[in-house]
Tab-separated table of C-alpha atoms in Angstrom:
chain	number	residue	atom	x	y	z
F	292	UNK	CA	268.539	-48.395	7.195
F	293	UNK	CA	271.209	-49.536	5.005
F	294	UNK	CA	271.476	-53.076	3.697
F	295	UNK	CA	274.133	-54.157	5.788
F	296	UNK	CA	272.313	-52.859	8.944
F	297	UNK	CA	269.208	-54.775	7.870
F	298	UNK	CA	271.262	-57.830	7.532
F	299	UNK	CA	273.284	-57.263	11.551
F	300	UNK	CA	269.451	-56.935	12.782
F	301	UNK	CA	267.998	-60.521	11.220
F	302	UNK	CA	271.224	-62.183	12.786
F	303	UNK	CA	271.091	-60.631	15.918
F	304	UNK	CA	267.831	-61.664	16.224
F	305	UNK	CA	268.612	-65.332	14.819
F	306	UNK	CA	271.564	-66.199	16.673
F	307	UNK	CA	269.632	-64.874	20.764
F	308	UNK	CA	266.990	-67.130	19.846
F	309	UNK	CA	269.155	-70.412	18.778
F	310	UNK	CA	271.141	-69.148	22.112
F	311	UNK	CA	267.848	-68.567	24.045
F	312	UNK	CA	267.144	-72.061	23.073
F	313	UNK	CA	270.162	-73.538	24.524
F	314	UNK	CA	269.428	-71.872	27.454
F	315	UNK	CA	266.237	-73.482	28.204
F	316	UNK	CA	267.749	-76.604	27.581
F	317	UNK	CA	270.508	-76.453	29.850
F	318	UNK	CA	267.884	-74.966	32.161
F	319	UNK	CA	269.221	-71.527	32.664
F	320	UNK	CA	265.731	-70.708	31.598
F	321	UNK	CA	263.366	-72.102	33.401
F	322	UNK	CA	259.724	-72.514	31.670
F	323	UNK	CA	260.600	-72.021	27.910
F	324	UNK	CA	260.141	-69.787	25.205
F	325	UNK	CA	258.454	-68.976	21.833
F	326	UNK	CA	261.248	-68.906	19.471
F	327	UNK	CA	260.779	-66.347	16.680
F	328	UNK	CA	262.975	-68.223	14.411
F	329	UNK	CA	262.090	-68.016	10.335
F	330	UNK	CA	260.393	-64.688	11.388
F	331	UNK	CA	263.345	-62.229	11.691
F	332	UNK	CA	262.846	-60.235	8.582
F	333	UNK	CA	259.449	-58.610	10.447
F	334	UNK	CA	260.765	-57.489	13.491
F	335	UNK	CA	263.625	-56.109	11.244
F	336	UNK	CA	262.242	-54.293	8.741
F	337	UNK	CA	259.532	-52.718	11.154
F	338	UNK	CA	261.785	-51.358	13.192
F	339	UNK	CA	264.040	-49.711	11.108
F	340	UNK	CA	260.741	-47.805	9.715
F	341	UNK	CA	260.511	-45.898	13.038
F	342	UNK	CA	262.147	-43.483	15.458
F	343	UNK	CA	263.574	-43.861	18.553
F	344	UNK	CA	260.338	-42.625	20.201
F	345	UNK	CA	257.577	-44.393	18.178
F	346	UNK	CA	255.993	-47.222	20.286
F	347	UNK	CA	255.748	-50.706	19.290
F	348	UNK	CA	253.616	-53.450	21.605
F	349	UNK	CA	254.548	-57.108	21.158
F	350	UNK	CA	253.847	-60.584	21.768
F	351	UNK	CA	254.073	-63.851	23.736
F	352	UNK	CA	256.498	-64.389	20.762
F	353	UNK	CA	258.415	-61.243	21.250
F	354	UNK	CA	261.834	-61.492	21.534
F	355	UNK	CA	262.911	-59.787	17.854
F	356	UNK	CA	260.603	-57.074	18.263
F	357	UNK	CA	262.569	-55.418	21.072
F	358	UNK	CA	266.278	-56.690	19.957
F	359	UNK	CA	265.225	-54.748	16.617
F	360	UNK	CA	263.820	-51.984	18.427
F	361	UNK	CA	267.020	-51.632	20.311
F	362	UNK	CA	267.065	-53.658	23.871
F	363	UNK	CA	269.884	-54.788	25.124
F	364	UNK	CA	270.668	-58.079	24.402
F	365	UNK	CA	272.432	-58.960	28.034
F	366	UNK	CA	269.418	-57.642	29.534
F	367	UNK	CA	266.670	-59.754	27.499
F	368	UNK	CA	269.046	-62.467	28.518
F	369	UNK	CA	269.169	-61.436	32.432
F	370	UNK	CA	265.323	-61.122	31.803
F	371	UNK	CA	264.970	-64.765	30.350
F	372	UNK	CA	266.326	-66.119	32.744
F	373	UNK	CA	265.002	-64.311	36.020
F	374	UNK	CA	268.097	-62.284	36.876
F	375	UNK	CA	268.219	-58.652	38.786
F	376	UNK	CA	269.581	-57.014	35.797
F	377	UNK	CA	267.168	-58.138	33.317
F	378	UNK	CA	265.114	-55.212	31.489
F	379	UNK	CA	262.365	-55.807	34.278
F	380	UNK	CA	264.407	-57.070	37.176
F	381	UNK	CA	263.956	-60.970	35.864
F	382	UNK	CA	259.929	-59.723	37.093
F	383	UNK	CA	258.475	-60.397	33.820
F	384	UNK	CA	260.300	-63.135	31.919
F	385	UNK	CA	260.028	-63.798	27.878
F	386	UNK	CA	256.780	-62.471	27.482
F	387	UNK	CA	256.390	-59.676	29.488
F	388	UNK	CA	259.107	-57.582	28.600
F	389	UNK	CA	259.426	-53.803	28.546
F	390	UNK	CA	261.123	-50.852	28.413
F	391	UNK	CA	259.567	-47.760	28.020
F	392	UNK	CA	262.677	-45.793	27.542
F	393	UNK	CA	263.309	-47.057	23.940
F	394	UNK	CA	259.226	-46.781	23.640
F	395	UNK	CA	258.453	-50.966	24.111
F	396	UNK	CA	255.438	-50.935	25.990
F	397	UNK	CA	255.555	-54.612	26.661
F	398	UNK	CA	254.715	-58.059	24.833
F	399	UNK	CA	251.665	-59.493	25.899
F	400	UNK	CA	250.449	-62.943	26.637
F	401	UNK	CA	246.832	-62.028	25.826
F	402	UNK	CA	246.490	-62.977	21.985
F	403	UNK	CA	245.163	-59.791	20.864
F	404	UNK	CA	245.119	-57.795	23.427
F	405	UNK	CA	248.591	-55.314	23.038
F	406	UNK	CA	246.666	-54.080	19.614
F	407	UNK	CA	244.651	-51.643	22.082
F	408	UNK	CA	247.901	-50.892	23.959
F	409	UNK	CA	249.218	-49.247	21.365
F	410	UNK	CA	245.706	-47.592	19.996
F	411	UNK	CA	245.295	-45.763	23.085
F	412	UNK	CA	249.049	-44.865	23.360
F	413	UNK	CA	249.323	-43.599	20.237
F	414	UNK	CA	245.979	-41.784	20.380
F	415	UNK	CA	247.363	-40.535	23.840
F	416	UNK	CA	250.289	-39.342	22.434
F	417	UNK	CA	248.808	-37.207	19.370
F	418	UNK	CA	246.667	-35.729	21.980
F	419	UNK	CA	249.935	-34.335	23.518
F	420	UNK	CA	250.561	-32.919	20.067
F	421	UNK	CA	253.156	-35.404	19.407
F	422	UNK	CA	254.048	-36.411	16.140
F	423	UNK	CA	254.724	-40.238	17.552
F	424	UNK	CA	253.466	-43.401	15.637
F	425	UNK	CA	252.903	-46.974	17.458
F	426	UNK	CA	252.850	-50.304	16.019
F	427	UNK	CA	251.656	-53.839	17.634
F	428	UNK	CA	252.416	-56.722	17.002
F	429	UNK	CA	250.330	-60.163	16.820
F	430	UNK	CA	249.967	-62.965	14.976
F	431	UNK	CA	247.597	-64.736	12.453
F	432	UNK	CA	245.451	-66.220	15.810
F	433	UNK	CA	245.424	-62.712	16.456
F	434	UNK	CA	242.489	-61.567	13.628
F	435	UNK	CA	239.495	-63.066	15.510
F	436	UNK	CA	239.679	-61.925	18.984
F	437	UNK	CA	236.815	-59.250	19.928
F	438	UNK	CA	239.495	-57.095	21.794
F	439	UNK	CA	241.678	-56.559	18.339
F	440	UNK	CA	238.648	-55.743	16.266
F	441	UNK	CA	237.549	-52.899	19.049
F	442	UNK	CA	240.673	-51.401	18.219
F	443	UNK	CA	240.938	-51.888	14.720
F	444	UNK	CA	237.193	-49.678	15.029
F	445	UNK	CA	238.728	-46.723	17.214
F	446	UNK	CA	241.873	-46.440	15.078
F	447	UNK	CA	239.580	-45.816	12.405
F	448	UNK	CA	236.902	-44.174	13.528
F	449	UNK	CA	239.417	-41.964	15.355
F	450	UNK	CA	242.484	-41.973	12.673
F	451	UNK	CA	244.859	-42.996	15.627
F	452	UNK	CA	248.421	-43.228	13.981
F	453	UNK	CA	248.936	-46.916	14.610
F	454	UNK	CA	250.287	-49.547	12.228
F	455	UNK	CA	248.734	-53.211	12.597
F	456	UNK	CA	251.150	-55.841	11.845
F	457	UNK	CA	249.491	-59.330	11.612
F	458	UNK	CA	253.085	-61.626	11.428
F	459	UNK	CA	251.084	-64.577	9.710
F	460	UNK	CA	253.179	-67.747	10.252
F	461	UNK	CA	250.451	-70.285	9.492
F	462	UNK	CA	249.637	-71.243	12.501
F	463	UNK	CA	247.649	-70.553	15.554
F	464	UNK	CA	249.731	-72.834	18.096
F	465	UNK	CA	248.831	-75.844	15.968
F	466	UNK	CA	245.894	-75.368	14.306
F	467	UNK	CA	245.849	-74.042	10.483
F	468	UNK	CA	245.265	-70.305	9.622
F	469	UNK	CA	242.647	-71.819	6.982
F	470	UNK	CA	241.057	-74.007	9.176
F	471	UNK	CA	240.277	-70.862	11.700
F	472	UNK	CA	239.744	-67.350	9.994
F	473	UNK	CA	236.704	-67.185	7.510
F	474	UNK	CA	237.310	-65.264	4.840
F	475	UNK	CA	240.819	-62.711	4.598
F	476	UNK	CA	242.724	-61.547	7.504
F	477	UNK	CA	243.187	-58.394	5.360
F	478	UNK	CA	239.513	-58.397	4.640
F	479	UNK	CA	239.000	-57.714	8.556
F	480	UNK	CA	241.072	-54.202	8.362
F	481	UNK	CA	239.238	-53.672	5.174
F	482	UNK	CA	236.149	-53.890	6.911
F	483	UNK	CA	236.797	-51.131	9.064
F	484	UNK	CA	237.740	-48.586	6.108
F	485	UNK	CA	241.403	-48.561	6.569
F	486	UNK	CA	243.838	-49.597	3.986
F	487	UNK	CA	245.270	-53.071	4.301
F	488	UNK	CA	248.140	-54.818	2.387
F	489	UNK	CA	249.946	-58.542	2.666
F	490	UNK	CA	253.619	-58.172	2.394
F	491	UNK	CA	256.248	-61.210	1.892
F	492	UNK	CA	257.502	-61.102	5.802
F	493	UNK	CA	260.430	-62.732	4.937
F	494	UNK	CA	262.413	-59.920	3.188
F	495	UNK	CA	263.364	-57.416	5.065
F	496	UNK	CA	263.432	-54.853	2.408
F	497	UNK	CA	260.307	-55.398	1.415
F	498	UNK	CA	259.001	-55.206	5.112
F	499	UNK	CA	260.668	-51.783	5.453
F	500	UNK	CA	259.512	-50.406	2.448
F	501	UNK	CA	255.534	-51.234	3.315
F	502	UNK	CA	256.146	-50.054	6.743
F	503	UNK	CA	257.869	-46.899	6.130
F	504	UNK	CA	254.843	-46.025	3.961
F	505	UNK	CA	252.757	-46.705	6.428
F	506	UNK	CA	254.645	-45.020	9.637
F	507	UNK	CA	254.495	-41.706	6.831
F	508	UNK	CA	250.917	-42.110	6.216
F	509	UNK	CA	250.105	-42.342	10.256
F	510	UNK	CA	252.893	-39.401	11.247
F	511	UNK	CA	251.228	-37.380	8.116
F	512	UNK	CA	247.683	-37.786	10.207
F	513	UNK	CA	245.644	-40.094	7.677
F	514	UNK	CA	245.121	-42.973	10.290
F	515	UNK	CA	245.769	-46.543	10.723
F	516	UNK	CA	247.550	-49.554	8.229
F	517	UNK	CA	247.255	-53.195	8.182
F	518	UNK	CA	249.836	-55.066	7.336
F	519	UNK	CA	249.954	-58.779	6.722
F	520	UNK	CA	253.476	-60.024	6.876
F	521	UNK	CA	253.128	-63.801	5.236
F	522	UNK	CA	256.108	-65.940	7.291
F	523	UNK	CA	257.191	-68.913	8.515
F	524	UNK	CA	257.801	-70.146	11.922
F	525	UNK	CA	260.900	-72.849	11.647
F	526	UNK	CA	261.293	-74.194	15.577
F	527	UNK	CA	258.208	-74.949	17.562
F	528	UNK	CA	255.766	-73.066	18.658
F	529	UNK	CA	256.650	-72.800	22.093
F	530	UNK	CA	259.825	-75.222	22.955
F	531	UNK	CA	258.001	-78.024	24.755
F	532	UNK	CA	257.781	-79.301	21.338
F	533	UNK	CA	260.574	-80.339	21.241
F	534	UNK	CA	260.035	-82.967	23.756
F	535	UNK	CA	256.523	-83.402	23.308
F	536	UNK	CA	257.182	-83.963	19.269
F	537	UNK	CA	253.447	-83.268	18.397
F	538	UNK	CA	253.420	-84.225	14.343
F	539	UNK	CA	251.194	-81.090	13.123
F	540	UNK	CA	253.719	-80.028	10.150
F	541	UNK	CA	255.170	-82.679	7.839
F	542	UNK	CA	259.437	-82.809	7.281
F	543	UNK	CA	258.630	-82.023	4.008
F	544	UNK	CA	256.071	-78.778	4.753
F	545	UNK	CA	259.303	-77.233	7.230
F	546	UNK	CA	262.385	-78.147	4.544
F	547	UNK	CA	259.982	-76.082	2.192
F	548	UNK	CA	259.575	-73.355	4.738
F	549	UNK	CA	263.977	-72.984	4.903
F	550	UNK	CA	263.982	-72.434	2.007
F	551	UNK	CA	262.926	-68.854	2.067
F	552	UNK	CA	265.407	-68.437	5.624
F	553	UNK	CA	265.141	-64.469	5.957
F	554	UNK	CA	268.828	-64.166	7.196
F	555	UNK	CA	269.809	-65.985	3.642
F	556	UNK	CA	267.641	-63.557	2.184
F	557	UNK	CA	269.555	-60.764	3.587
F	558	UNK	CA	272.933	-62.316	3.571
F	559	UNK	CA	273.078	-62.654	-0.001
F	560	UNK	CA	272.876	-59.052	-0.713
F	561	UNK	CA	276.053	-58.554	1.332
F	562	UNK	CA	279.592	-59.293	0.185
F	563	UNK	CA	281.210	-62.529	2.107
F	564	UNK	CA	283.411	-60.428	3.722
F	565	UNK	CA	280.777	-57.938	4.981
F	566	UNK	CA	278.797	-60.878	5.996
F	567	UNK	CA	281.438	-62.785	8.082
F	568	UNK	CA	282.087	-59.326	9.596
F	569	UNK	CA	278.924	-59.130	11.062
F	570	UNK	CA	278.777	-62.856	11.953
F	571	UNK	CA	281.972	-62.382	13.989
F	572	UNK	CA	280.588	-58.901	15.613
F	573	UNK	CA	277.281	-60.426	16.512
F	574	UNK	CA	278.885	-63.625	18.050
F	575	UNK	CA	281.287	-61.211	19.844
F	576	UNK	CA	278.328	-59.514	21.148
F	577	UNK	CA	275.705	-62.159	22.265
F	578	UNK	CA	279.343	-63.916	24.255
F	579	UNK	CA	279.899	-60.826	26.145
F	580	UNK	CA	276.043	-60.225	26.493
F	581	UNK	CA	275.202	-64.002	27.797
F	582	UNK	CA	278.221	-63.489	30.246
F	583	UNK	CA	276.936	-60.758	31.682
F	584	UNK	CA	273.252	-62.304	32.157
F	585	UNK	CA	274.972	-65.629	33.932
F	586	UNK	CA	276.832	-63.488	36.027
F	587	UNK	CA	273.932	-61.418	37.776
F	588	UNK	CA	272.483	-61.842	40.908
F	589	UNK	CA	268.797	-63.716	41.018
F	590	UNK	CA	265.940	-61.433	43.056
F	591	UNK	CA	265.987	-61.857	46.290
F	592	UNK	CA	262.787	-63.802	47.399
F	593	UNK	CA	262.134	-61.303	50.103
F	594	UNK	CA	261.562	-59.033	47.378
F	595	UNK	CA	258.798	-60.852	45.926
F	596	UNK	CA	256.223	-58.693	46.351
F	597	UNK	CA	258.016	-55.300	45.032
F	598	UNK	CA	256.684	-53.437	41.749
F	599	UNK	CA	253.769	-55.854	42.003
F	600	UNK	CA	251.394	-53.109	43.521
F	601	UNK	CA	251.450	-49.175	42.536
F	602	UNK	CA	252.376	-48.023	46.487
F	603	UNK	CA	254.533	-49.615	48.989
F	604	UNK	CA	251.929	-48.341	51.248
F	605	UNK	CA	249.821	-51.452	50.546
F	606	UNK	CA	251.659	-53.523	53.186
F	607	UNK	CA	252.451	-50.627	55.853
């Protein structure tokens, strides 16, 4: 992916969320969101590594891993805010979305639990003979649940072609990463006999490099990656915050954290001109895209109960 495409991905994913955002405060949203703000660069980078039909799983905090993997962003919009033509019928909100056409098996709400989503897919899939690779997502609060570690063991054991990507922000909700993982999070791949590496999450270049390697080494048939993507998360964890205000990071701890802003990262390896370019295209395209979400139709509450259950038949 060329530099300039790198740099249309980060601000796509930048400008929906600071949208998104507005959206739950005027209340087109209803519930909230985790904004992936500061964290661009990962989502990014990842996804240029990989074809169309690789697989990626995701997270509660997943809107820039399916923007970067290619969703479209008036139906993540529709989907946000509980509209018909969102990518699941306004059915599964921010952190449930999906769409197995561009091979996004889903974020997850379960911390942890998409990493065996995409080890059995992907061991699924090279069972079929295919040459297809999947990566999951999750974050530093990720490395100590029983149900990531069981899959971390299979991969292995089993050389699944799946890339791990640990997007370590710091955090776990509020609490430290020091004060709750013992020892290194790359020390638990480690552990298992795979090969594990931290990466500066917020270039994008960077990300792509590491994850290209690693997509090769898993097509090629040599099993699983780690990847520890070091970032920062600059909005709030979920966006409650910002009326609750809880005081866990100092002013001084999040003006450090802008400073490395992957978007400025990536924008200053563009010309200006190339760079307004894009800034016009994107806001061109999130205005037509948000348009189109406001204008669909909510679900009809007599459909309530449809794609909830595998057969109509239940009910008959």
């Amino acid at each position: 992916m060329s530099t300039i495409d790198l740099y249309r991905t980060v601000r796509l994913i930048r400008r929906f969320e600071e949208r998104a955002i507005e959206f739950v405060r005027s209340g087109e949203i209803v519930g909230g969101i985790h904004p992936y703000v500061g964290q661009e660069a990962i989502a990014a980078g990842v996804c240029a590594a990989l074809r169309a039909d690789d697989l990626i799983t995701s997270t509660h905090r997943g809107h820039g891993h399916v923007l970067a993997k290619g969703v479209n962003p008036a139906r993540m919009f529709a989907e946000l805010m509980g509209r018909e033509s969102g990518l699941n019928k306004g059915r599964g909100g921010s952190m449930h979305a999906a769409d197995f056409s561009l091979g996004i098996l889903g974020a997850n709400a379960i911390v942890g639990a998409a990493g065996s989503i995409a080890t059995g897919a992907a061991w699924a899939h090279r069972r079929l003979g295919r040459s297809t690779v999947a990566v999951t997502f999750f974050g530093d609060g990720a490395v100590n649940e029983g149900m990531l570690l069981e899959a971390f063991n299979l991969a292995a054991l089993w050389s699944v072609p799946v890339v791990f990507v640990c997007e370590n922000n710091g955090y776990a909700t509020t609490m430290p990463v020091d004060s709750a993982v013992a020892g290194s999070i790359t020390g638990r791949a480690k552990a298992f006999g795979m090969p594990a590496f931290t990466i500066d999450g917020q270039d994008p270049e960077k990300v792509l490099a590491a994850t290209t390697a690693a997509v090769e080494r898993a097509r090629a048939g040599k099993g699983p990656t780690f990847l520890e993507c070091t970032t920062y998360r600059f909005d709030a964890h979920h966006t409650f915050e910002h009326r609750a205000r809880l005081n866990y990071r100092s002013n001084e701890e999040l003006a450090a954290g802008w400073l490395r802003d992957p978007v400025e990262i990536q924008g200053a390896r563009l010309s200006a001109d190339d760079r307004a370019a894009v800034d016009t295209e994107i806001e061109a395209l999130l205005d037509a895209a948000a348009g189109i979400a406001l204008g669909s139709a909510h679900p009809d509450p007599e459909a309530a109960l449809q794609y909830l259950y595998a057969s109509p038949e239940v009910f008959s």
